[in-house]
Amino acid sequence: MSITRRRFLQQSGMTAAALMFQHPARRQPAPPVKPVLDPNTLAQFVDPLPIPEIARASEFRPSPANSKVKIPYYRLPMRQIESKVHRDVKPTLLWGFGSSSPGPTLETQSGTGMLVEWANELPKTHFLPIDHSLHGAEPDKPEVRGVVHLHGAKVPAESDGYPGNCYVPGKSALYYYPNEQDAALLWYHDHALGINRLNVFAGLFGLCIVRDSEEDALNLPSGKYEIPLVLYDRMFDQEGQLYYPVAAPPRSPWVPEFFGNAILANGRIFPFLEVEPRKYRFRTLNAANTRFLRLSLSNGQIFHQIGTDQGLLPAPVPLKQLMLAPAERADLVLDFSDYAGEQVVLKNGVLPVMQFRVARAKVTDTSSLPSALRPVPKIAESEAVKTRTLTLGELDDTKEDPVNMLLNNTHWSMPVTENPTLNSVEIWSLMNLTEDSHPIHLHLVRFQILDRRLFDAFAYLNRGILRYRGDPIPPDPNEAGWKDTVRAEPGMITRIIARFEGYVGRYVWHCHILEHEDNEMMRPYDVIAAR
Ligand code: C2O
Ligand code: CU
Ligand code: CU
């Protein structure tokens, strides 16, 4: 037991029962066997920011929804590739889609369906440390498995990439995406049960941009002035190869979180981007396993967030700093017009991520940053037919390593407990009993954040009493739009409201810290037909 934990327990007078859930003492990663690469030794801003290519449809096929309509068909193979993360680092072995990680960006129009064949062309052995004690990764399971989920997409269950539906090299799955949803930045990533953190860490992710006429009419910066920005942290060994830490127990290498010392933007460490002194739109994604990003600009400049996970906000929100949890997206407008000839650095905390080199020559900028974007009609609480209180907890073993993380105190393999009726509205009250913030994601639906409220977790754990410790706090202005991932803060009850529209079938909800998701912090849920 660590000192801090013991003192904490003494002061809080917690009972043994409560010990089950709190966990300041962490399962520590074993020291790296090889020395890791120190990014501070690398030259900054020597590589141009890579822009993932736009995926090209190889043919048009009849739509599963209407065979008279032909829709684009894409084939995106998961492959082992090599990629330069920095000019002075040797090529890194990665898993990507086609020939890159992030993979090609899918671009589509709302209401136009698409077919994607996700082919598994990976090698038969994994190059990252599998923990065979985790669900779905048992020793009898093939090492390499993949299944692709389009995060934020409203899709029939059979095309959602259910974690248990993962498949081995040589196999593929053909998914149909109706794209009946508002313009938004979605992203695709692997979702294989028990090894998802490793597959995504290896590089299996990419973007999908859904556009619509309402958004197009806003005249936001577009074309070469609209830039995708996928941010994530990694660790490398001295040979430039990915390093993923392992815990000390040799049979259970799972670690509860991953924090890398290098931040990558679109696959590069410290890249630069040449920009004109004008407005740009950055479609930003936090694709990290665990790390929450705190983004700001070196010149203290204000930027505007115009959209969140599921599309446009009602109005631009001016920000000096942006907090982005894993899987959250932020649609940002940066205006460089006052900074001609200067260099502006995008930072995460105090550390540089990338550099913008603003050209000297004045340009005319015909794009707009409208003061009103898209209304987000509030779902009334009175519409909710059900409120579910769902705990976010952690089960510790005797050595206080978190053994696994649980949603509502249930394991992945237990029977479904969340089963909203199609088209009904529900409130989910996420009661966080741990000391971490967990970004909670629901598949299929978009939701709104109602509020967050401090409560007494000890009273709840010890005596089962719900006692609030403050007033409900409304979501931040840049969260007050359509979301699919929400920060459930420690010691707080975070309430979200959703209409479960779209399709009946089996989906999942989970924490998007991938280490948590792989270790029980994920549950199946069913959308059921109205009787
Ligand atoms: Cu980003 Cu279940 O996914
Ligand atoms: Cu998702
Ligand atoms: Cu979590």
XYZ file of C-alpha atoms and ligand atoms in Angstrom:
536
model
C 0.000 0.000 0.000
C 1.452 3.354 -0.896
C 1.946 6.068 1.712
C -0.450 8.435 0.052
C -3.091 5.800 -0.131
C -2.731 4.797 3.494
C -2.871 8.372 4.665
C -5.829 9.007 2.431
C -7.668 6.027 3.875
C -6.887 7.047 7.435
C -8.114 10.528 6.852
C -11.235 9.479 5.081
C -11.997 6.723 7.598
C -12.948 4.384 4.837
C -14.059 0.870 5.584
C -12.817 -2.294 3.992
C -15.825 -2.433 1.708
C -14.861 0.846 0.165
C -11.387 -0.473 -0.540
C -12.822 -2.329 -3.459
C -13.148 0.778 -5.515
C -10.544 3.380 -4.723
C -7.094 3.000 -6.095
C -4.434 5.674 -5.741
C -1.859 2.885 -5.801
C -1.351 1.900 -9.391
C -0.066 -1.146 -11.113
C 3.160 0.395 -12.272
C 4.618 -0.406 -15.658
C 7.836 -2.392 -15.326
C 10.885 -0.320 -16.289
C 11.480 -0.406 -20.049
C 13.862 -3.179 -21.046
C 15.407 -0.915 -23.640
C 16.053 2.816 -23.261
C 13.288 4.887 -24.833
C 13.730 7.673 -27.317
C 13.724 11.128 -25.756
C 11.798 13.426 -28.109
C 13.607 16.415 -26.583
C 16.691 15.284 -28.448
C 14.903 15.621 -31.793
C 15.065 18.693 -34.015
C 11.756 20.532 -33.938
C 9.674 21.507 -36.941
C 11.713 19.833 -39.653
C 8.937 17.657 -41.144
C 5.904 19.018 -42.971
C 2.572 17.993 -41.437
C 1.343 14.982 -43.422
C -2.255 15.181 -44.634
C -3.905 11.754 -44.929
C -5.071 11.134 -48.489
C -8.783 11.121 -49.286
C -10.041 7.554 -49.767
C -11.092 6.803 -53.333
C -14.043 4.570 -54.140
C -12.925 1.737 -56.390
C -16.410 1.139 -57.784
C -20.106 1.840 -57.289
C -22.416 -0.887 -56.077
C -26.151 -1.188 -55.450
C -27.139 0.170 -52.051
C -28.337 -2.450 -49.546
C -31.173 -0.012 -48.770
C -32.280 0.419 -52.390
C -30.752 -1.667 -55.148
C -31.658 0.960 -57.779
C -29.253 3.395 -56.160
C -25.520 2.928 -56.633
C -23.266 3.957 -53.783
C -19.485 4.156 -53.495
C -17.574 1.062 -52.469
C -14.208 1.407 -50.737
C -11.735 -1.250 -49.795
C -9.500 -0.346 -46.873
C -7.014 -3.058 -45.914
C -5.362 -3.172 -42.491
C -1.707 -3.705 -43.212
C 1.681 -3.712 -41.598
C 3.575 -0.701 -42.869
C 6.667 1.347 -42.184
C 6.426 5.046 -41.630
C 8.712 7.939 -40.744
C 7.575 9.641 -37.551
C 10.408 12.159 -37.747
C 13.212 13.065 -40.179
C 15.883 11.767 -37.796
C 14.133 8.626 -36.589
C 14.432 5.344 -38.462
C 11.233 4.091 -40.123
C 8.740 2.771 -37.581
C 6.805 -0.441 -37.976
C 3.104 0.395 -37.754
C -0.269 -1.045 -38.590
C -2.277 1.209 -40.823
C -4.957 1.234 -43.477
C -3.661 0.956 -47.018
C -0.220 2.477 -46.762
C -0.656 4.989 -43.973
C -1.508 5.631 -40.345
C -3.733 7.583 -39.880
C -5.422 5.785 -42.773
C -7.066 7.516 -45.742
C -9.869 9.937 -44.872
C -13.329 8.840 -45.953
C -15.362 11.773 -47.190
C -19.071 11.551 -47.687
C -22.250 13.564 -47.950
C -24.981 13.155 -45.355
C -27.701 10.873 -46.764
C -25.381 9.214 -49.270
C -24.619 5.700 -48.162
C -21.271 4.002 -48.593
C -19.885 0.495 -48.488
C -16.521 -0.194 -46.942
C -14.761 -3.504 -47.076
C -12.433 -3.634 -44.107
C -9.898 -6.280 -45.052
C -7.537 -7.808 -42.520
C -4.205 -8.153 -44.309
C -2.128 -8.003 -41.146
C 0.600 -10.535 -40.332
C -0.341 -13.514 -38.156
C 1.684 -12.437 -35.143
C 1.272 -9.355 -33.004
C 4.254 -7.145 -32.197
C 2.802 -5.701 -28.992
C 2.378 -7.387 -25.574
C -0.947 -9.246 -25.483
C -2.430 -9.965 -22.058
C -4.075 -13.366 -22.375
C -5.905 -12.946 -19.089
C -8.201 -10.294 -20.576
C -11.630 -11.047 -22.029
C -11.458 -11.976 -25.674
C -7.670 -12.366 -25.632
C -7.501 -15.812 -24.038
C -4.594 -18.057 -25.096
C -6.845 -20.005 -27.478
C -7.750 -16.848 -29.412
C -5.762 -15.968 -32.531
C -3.181 -13.305 -31.716
C -4.038 -11.008 -34.559
C -7.657 -10.029 -34.928
C -9.312 -6.844 -36.112
C -12.743 -5.344 -36.529
C -13.407 -1.757 -37.541
C -15.865 0.588 -35.873
C -16.816 3.950 -37.345
C -16.951 6.064 -34.213
C -19.876 8.473 -34.241
C -21.706 6.767 -37.084
C -25.382 5.919 -36.912
C -25.278 2.457 -38.455
C -27.151 -0.844 -38.403
C -25.716 -3.095 -35.688
C -24.251 -5.582 -38.170
C -22.034 -2.800 -39.586
C -21.044 -1.280 -36.259
C -17.928 -3.351 -35.668
C -19.049 -5.239 -32.582
C -15.875 -6.102 -30.603
C -16.653 -9.804 -30.559
C -16.942 -9.869 -34.355
C -13.233 -9.476 -34.927
C -11.629 -11.563 -37.650
C -8.228 -12.932 -38.543
C -5.770 -12.078 -41.329
C -7.118 -13.145 -44.704
C -10.712 -12.302 -43.785
C -12.690 -9.136 -44.323
C -16.039 -7.568 -43.476
C -18.229 -5.513 -45.796
C -19.998 -2.769 -43.874
C -22.802 -0.492 -44.984
C -22.936 3.070 -43.672
C -26.197 4.901 -44.479
C -24.714 8.249 -43.312
C -28.177 9.489 -42.343
C -26.774 12.025 -39.918
C -25.598 15.619 -39.641
C -22.247 16.787 -40.897
C -19.545 15.794 -38.406
C -16.023 14.497 -38.046
C -16.171 10.763 -37.377
C -13.257 8.402 -37.071
C -12.738 4.753 -37.734
C -10.607 2.534 -35.576
C -10.070 -1.056 -34.606
C -12.352 -2.414 -31.881
C -11.099 -5.997 -31.395
C -12.005 -7.439 -28.009
C -9.146 -7.562 -25.496
C -6.458 -6.156 -27.821
C -8.074 -2.933 -28.960
C -5.564 -0.765 -27.074
C -2.723 -2.531 -28.869
C -4.282 -2.437 -32.335
C -5.090 1.266 -32.087
C -1.670 1.950 -30.578
C -0.175 0.137 -33.577
C -1.906 2.664 -35.830
C -5.303 1.284 -36.868
C -7.361 4.476 -37.161
C -8.390 7.169 -39.618
C -10.929 9.926 -40.179
C -14.309 10.130 -41.844
C -15.821 13.502 -42.708
C -19.583 13.692 -43.189
C -20.671 16.868 -44.945
C -24.091 18.369 -45.535
C -25.580 21.323 -47.396
C -26.430 23.251 -44.234
C -22.816 23.220 -43.173
C -21.564 23.876 -46.702
C -23.735 27.027 -46.820
C -21.810 28.543 -43.906
C -18.784 29.305 -46.060
C -16.322 28.024 -43.489
C -12.671 27.746 -44.540
C -12.518 24.831 -46.998
C -10.317 23.055 -49.516
C -6.683 23.531 -48.617
C -7.770 25.713 -45.704
C -9.504 22.819 -43.985
C -6.940 20.578 -42.313
C -7.442 17.307 -40.452
C -5.438 17.071 -37.242
C -5.160 13.703 -35.540
C -3.248 13.976 -32.264
C -1.961 11.126 -30.097
C 0.963 10.191 -27.893
C 3.407 7.346 -28.344
C 6.676 6.041 -26.971
C 9.553 4.765 -29.095
C 12.718 2.834 -28.453
C 16.081 4.091 -29.663
C 15.583 2.252 -32.934
C 12.431 4.255 -33.573
C 10.110 1.337 -32.897
C 6.894 1.618 -30.897
C 7.281 0.881 -27.244
C 4.230 -0.155 -25.245
C 4.884 -0.693 -21.529
C 4.127 -3.906 -19.663
C 3.279 -4.483 -16.021
C 5.524 -6.616 -13.846
C 3.403 -9.797 -13.611
C 4.670 -11.747 -16.632
C 1.344 -13.458 -17.260
C -0.609 -10.255 -17.042
C 1.253 -7.428 -18.798
C -1.830 -5.164 -18.996
C -1.200 -1.628 -17.761
C -4.092 0.587 -16.612
C -3.071 3.533 -18.739
C -0.582 4.611 -21.364
C 1.210 7.950 -21.448
C 3.786 8.490 -24.180
C 6.476 11.151 -24.164
C 6.043 11.993 -27.856
C 2.977 13.695 -29.309
C 2.261 12.968 -32.948
C 0.220 15.107 -35.306
C -1.030 13.107 -38.299
C 1.780 10.631 -37.637
C 4.722 13.040 -37.170
C 6.578 14.339 -34.146
C 6.953 18.155 -34.160
C 5.765 18.776 -37.724
C 5.256 22.213 -39.241
C 2.562 23.585 -41.510
C 2.954 26.556 -43.817
C -0.150 28.704 -43.596
C -1.343 31.967 -45.074
C -2.328 34.870 -42.836
C -6.034 33.979 -42.876
C -8.609 31.639 -41.303
C -8.143 27.867 -41.264
C -10.429 25.105 -40.122
C -8.765 22.292 -38.185
C -10.757 19.084 -37.795
C -9.143 17.886 -34.599
C -9.285 14.430 -33.028
C -7.703 13.113 -29.868
C -6.777 9.572 -30.918
C -4.682 8.839 -27.819
C -5.173 5.683 -25.764
C -5.325 7.535 -22.435
C -3.989 11.067 -22.658
C -6.275 14.082 -22.305
C -4.979 16.964 -24.398
C -4.803 20.582 -23.248
C -4.231 22.541 -26.406
C -3.269 26.187 -26.730
C -1.255 28.467 -28.991
C 2.175 29.871 -28.088
C 1.123 33.464 -28.778
C -1.842 33.216 -26.431
C -4.102 33.752 -29.416
C -7.829 33.063 -29.095
C -9.273 30.428 -31.408
C -12.844 29.329 -31.955
C -14.417 25.944 -31.520
C -17.268 25.617 -34.003
C -18.119 21.960 -33.617
C -17.842 19.009 -31.314
C -18.124 15.209 -31.682
C -21.374 15.114 -33.627
C -21.173 18.337 -35.566
C -21.614 22.068 -35.350
C -22.185 23.974 -32.135
C -24.972 26.591 -32.031
C -22.325 29.337 -32.117
C -18.524 29.584 -32.150
C -16.963 29.362 -28.694
C -13.844 31.488 -28.179
C -11.095 29.592 -26.366
C -7.548 30.103 -25.212
C -7.203 26.516 -24.131
C -9.002 23.396 -25.219
C -9.323 20.211 -23.233
C -9.886 17.176 -25.436
C -10.422 13.711 -23.973
C -9.587 10.535 -25.912
C -12.013 10.097 -28.861
C -13.430 13.620 -28.561
C -13.343 15.840 -31.633
C -13.105 19.591 -31.889
C -13.796 21.564 -35.030
C -11.574 24.625 -34.701
C -11.143 27.864 -36.589
C -7.740 29.519 -36.210
C -7.220 32.965 -37.656
C -3.602 33.756 -38.535
C -4.374 37.104 -40.193
C -2.754 39.143 -37.411
C 0.387 37.035 -37.432
C 1.812 37.423 -40.952
C 5.485 36.452 -40.989
C 5.347 34.884 -37.540
C 5.601 31.387 -36.183
C 2.884 30.053 -33.930
C 3.276 26.834 -32.000
C 0.425 24.541 -31.054
C 1.130 23.280 -27.570
C -0.156 20.509 -25.379
C 0.308 21.863 -21.869
C 3.724 23.506 -22.039
C 5.123 21.183 -24.697
C 5.220 21.927 -28.416
C 3.138 19.724 -30.734
C 3.543 21.449 -34.084
C 4.380 24.777 -35.668
C 2.418 27.037 -37.990
C 4.633 29.153 -40.264
C 2.544 32.115 -41.263
C 3.475 33.577 -44.656
C 4.288 37.266 -44.878
C 2.243 38.210 -47.934
C -1.269 39.501 -47.249
C -4.118 37.484 -48.725
C -7.828 38.048 -49.102
C -9.858 35.628 -47.056
C -13.388 35.161 -48.374
C -14.326 32.443 -45.864
C -16.499 33.247 -42.850
C -16.788 32.495 -39.195
C -20.554 33.010 -38.823
C -21.844 34.051 -35.414
C -24.635 31.473 -35.639
C -23.807 27.977 -36.855
C -26.515 25.365 -36.368
C -29.246 25.240 -33.739
C -28.976 22.389 -31.254
C -32.531 21.888 -29.967
C -32.445 20.730 -26.365
C -33.938 17.336 -25.553
C -36.291 18.078 -22.650
C -35.677 16.040 -19.503
C -39.425 15.500 -19.356
C -39.155 13.421 -22.531
C -37.062 10.802 -20.769
C -38.944 7.580 -20.095
C -36.126 6.188 -18.010
C -33.161 7.314 -15.926
C -30.385 4.794 -15.413
C -27.803 5.316 -12.711
C -24.625 3.650 -13.913
C -21.530 3.456 -11.748
C -17.987 3.702 -13.040
C -15.907 1.657 -10.662
C -12.749 -0.249 -10.284
C -12.102 -3.626 -8.728
C -8.727 -3.844 -7.011
C -6.865 -6.964 -6.041
C -5.177 -7.344 -2.657
C -2.041 -5.617 -3.897
C -4.262 -2.759 -4.985
C -3.500 -3.071 -8.603
C -6.666 -2.234 -10.416
C -7.669 -5.669 -11.643
C -10.337 -4.331 -13.853
C -12.656 -1.445 -14.400
C -16.358 -1.996 -14.271
C -19.405 -0.228 -15.579
C -22.357 -0.616 -13.263
C -20.396 -3.289 -11.422
C -20.949 -5.737 -14.273
C -18.469 -7.583 -16.433
C -18.421 -7.592 -20.222
C -19.701 -11.145 -20.366
C -22.701 -10.644 -18.083
C -26.219 -10.371 -19.536
C -27.246 -7.067 -21.087
C -28.669 -4.612 -18.563
C -29.070 -1.468 -20.694
C -31.837 -2.003 -23.214
C -33.491 1.242 -24.324
C -36.517 1.075 -26.592
C -36.080 2.367 -30.125
C -36.881 6.099 -30.367
C -37.253 6.500 -26.622
C -35.376 9.125 -24.639
C -33.300 8.110 -21.628
C -31.096 9.873 -19.122
C -27.921 8.063 -18.177
C -26.459 9.205 -14.857
C -22.800 8.270 -14.861
C -21.686 8.002 -11.265
C -17.898 8.045 -11.144
C -16.559 6.232 -8.054
C -12.938 6.268 -9.204
C -10.285 8.947 -9.065
C -9.929 9.230 -12.830
C -11.874 11.035 -15.472
C -13.367 8.485 -17.881
C -14.433 9.519 -21.388
C -17.644 7.539 -21.805
C -18.800 6.754 -25.338
C -22.067 5.324 -26.583
C -22.252 3.723 -29.996
C -25.124 4.534 -32.394
C -26.516 7.605 -30.690
C -25.679 11.240 -30.193
C -26.461 12.770 -26.846
C -26.491 16.024 -24.925
C -24.809 16.660 -21.594
C -27.336 17.780 -18.996
C -25.010 18.514 -16.107
C -22.287 17.330 -13.773
C -22.668 17.317 -10.023
C -20.286 16.603 -7.159
C -21.405 13.869 -4.813
C -20.032 12.043 -1.797
C -18.534 8.861 -3.235
C -17.503 7.596 0.216
C -21.017 7.850 1.582
C -22.246 6.035 -1.468
C -19.635 3.262 -1.267
C -19.931 2.748 2.478
C -23.562 3.254 3.123
C -25.220 3.361 -0.240
C -26.390 6.914 0.319
C -26.457 9.434 -2.473
C -25.457 12.795 -1.072
C -24.691 15.705 -3.381
C -21.911 18.092 -2.523
C -22.782 20.927 -4.845
C -25.170 22.254 -7.407
C -25.444 20.790 -10.893
C -22.894 22.360 -13.241
C -23.975 22.867 -16.853
C -21.700 21.573 -19.634
C -18.946 23.882 -20.853
C -20.036 26.041 -23.812
C -17.918 23.923 -26.165
C -19.660 20.757 -24.933
C -23.143 22.184 -25.368
C -23.731 20.499 -28.706
C -24.282 16.950 -29.930
C -21.778 14.635 -28.323
C -20.925 10.942 -28.466
C -18.167 10.932 -25.843
C -18.306 12.690 -22.500
C -15.844 13.238 -19.703
C -17.276 11.617 -16.590
C -15.265 13.412 -13.949
C -14.143 11.816 -10.680
C -16.426 12.365 -7.717
C -19.171 13.585 -9.998
C -22.379 12.372 -11.481
C -22.463 13.272 -15.152
C -25.911 13.180 -16.707
C -26.462 12.725 -20.421
C -29.698 12.525 -22.384
C -30.154 10.619 -25.624
C -32.846 9.548 -28.008
C -32.101 5.972 -29.029
C -33.008 6.369 -32.671
C -31.766 4.611 -35.745
C -31.744 0.863 -35.436
C -32.565 -1.946 -33.080
C -29.769 -4.347 -32.237
C -26.712 -4.858 -30.105
C -24.221 -2.051 -29.617
C -21.694 -1.181 -26.932
C -20.944 1.625 -24.541
C -17.587 2.009 -22.911
C -14.818 4.112 -21.505
C -12.622 5.361 -24.347
C -9.436 5.035 -22.338
C -8.475 1.990 -24.345
C -6.676 0.268 -21.480
C -9.913 0.485 -19.476
C -12.088 -0.601 -22.359
C -9.942 -3.703 -22.877
C -10.282 -4.632 -19.227
C -14.038 -4.773 -18.612
C -14.920 -1.082 -18.858
C -17.186 -1.852 -21.775
C -20.694 -3.239 -21.881
C -22.984 -4.468 -24.621
C -26.334 -2.693 -24.824
C -29.446 -3.457 -26.832
C -31.801 -1.120 -28.586
C -35.066 -3.001 -28.577
C -38.187 -2.643 -30.698
C -41.202 -0.936 -29.150
C -43.896 -3.412 -28.233
Cu -14.320 5.022 -30.665
Cu -16.478 1.992 -29.293
O -15.395 3.498 -30.004
Cu -18.189 4.531 -31.345
Cu -11.905 4.723 -18.017
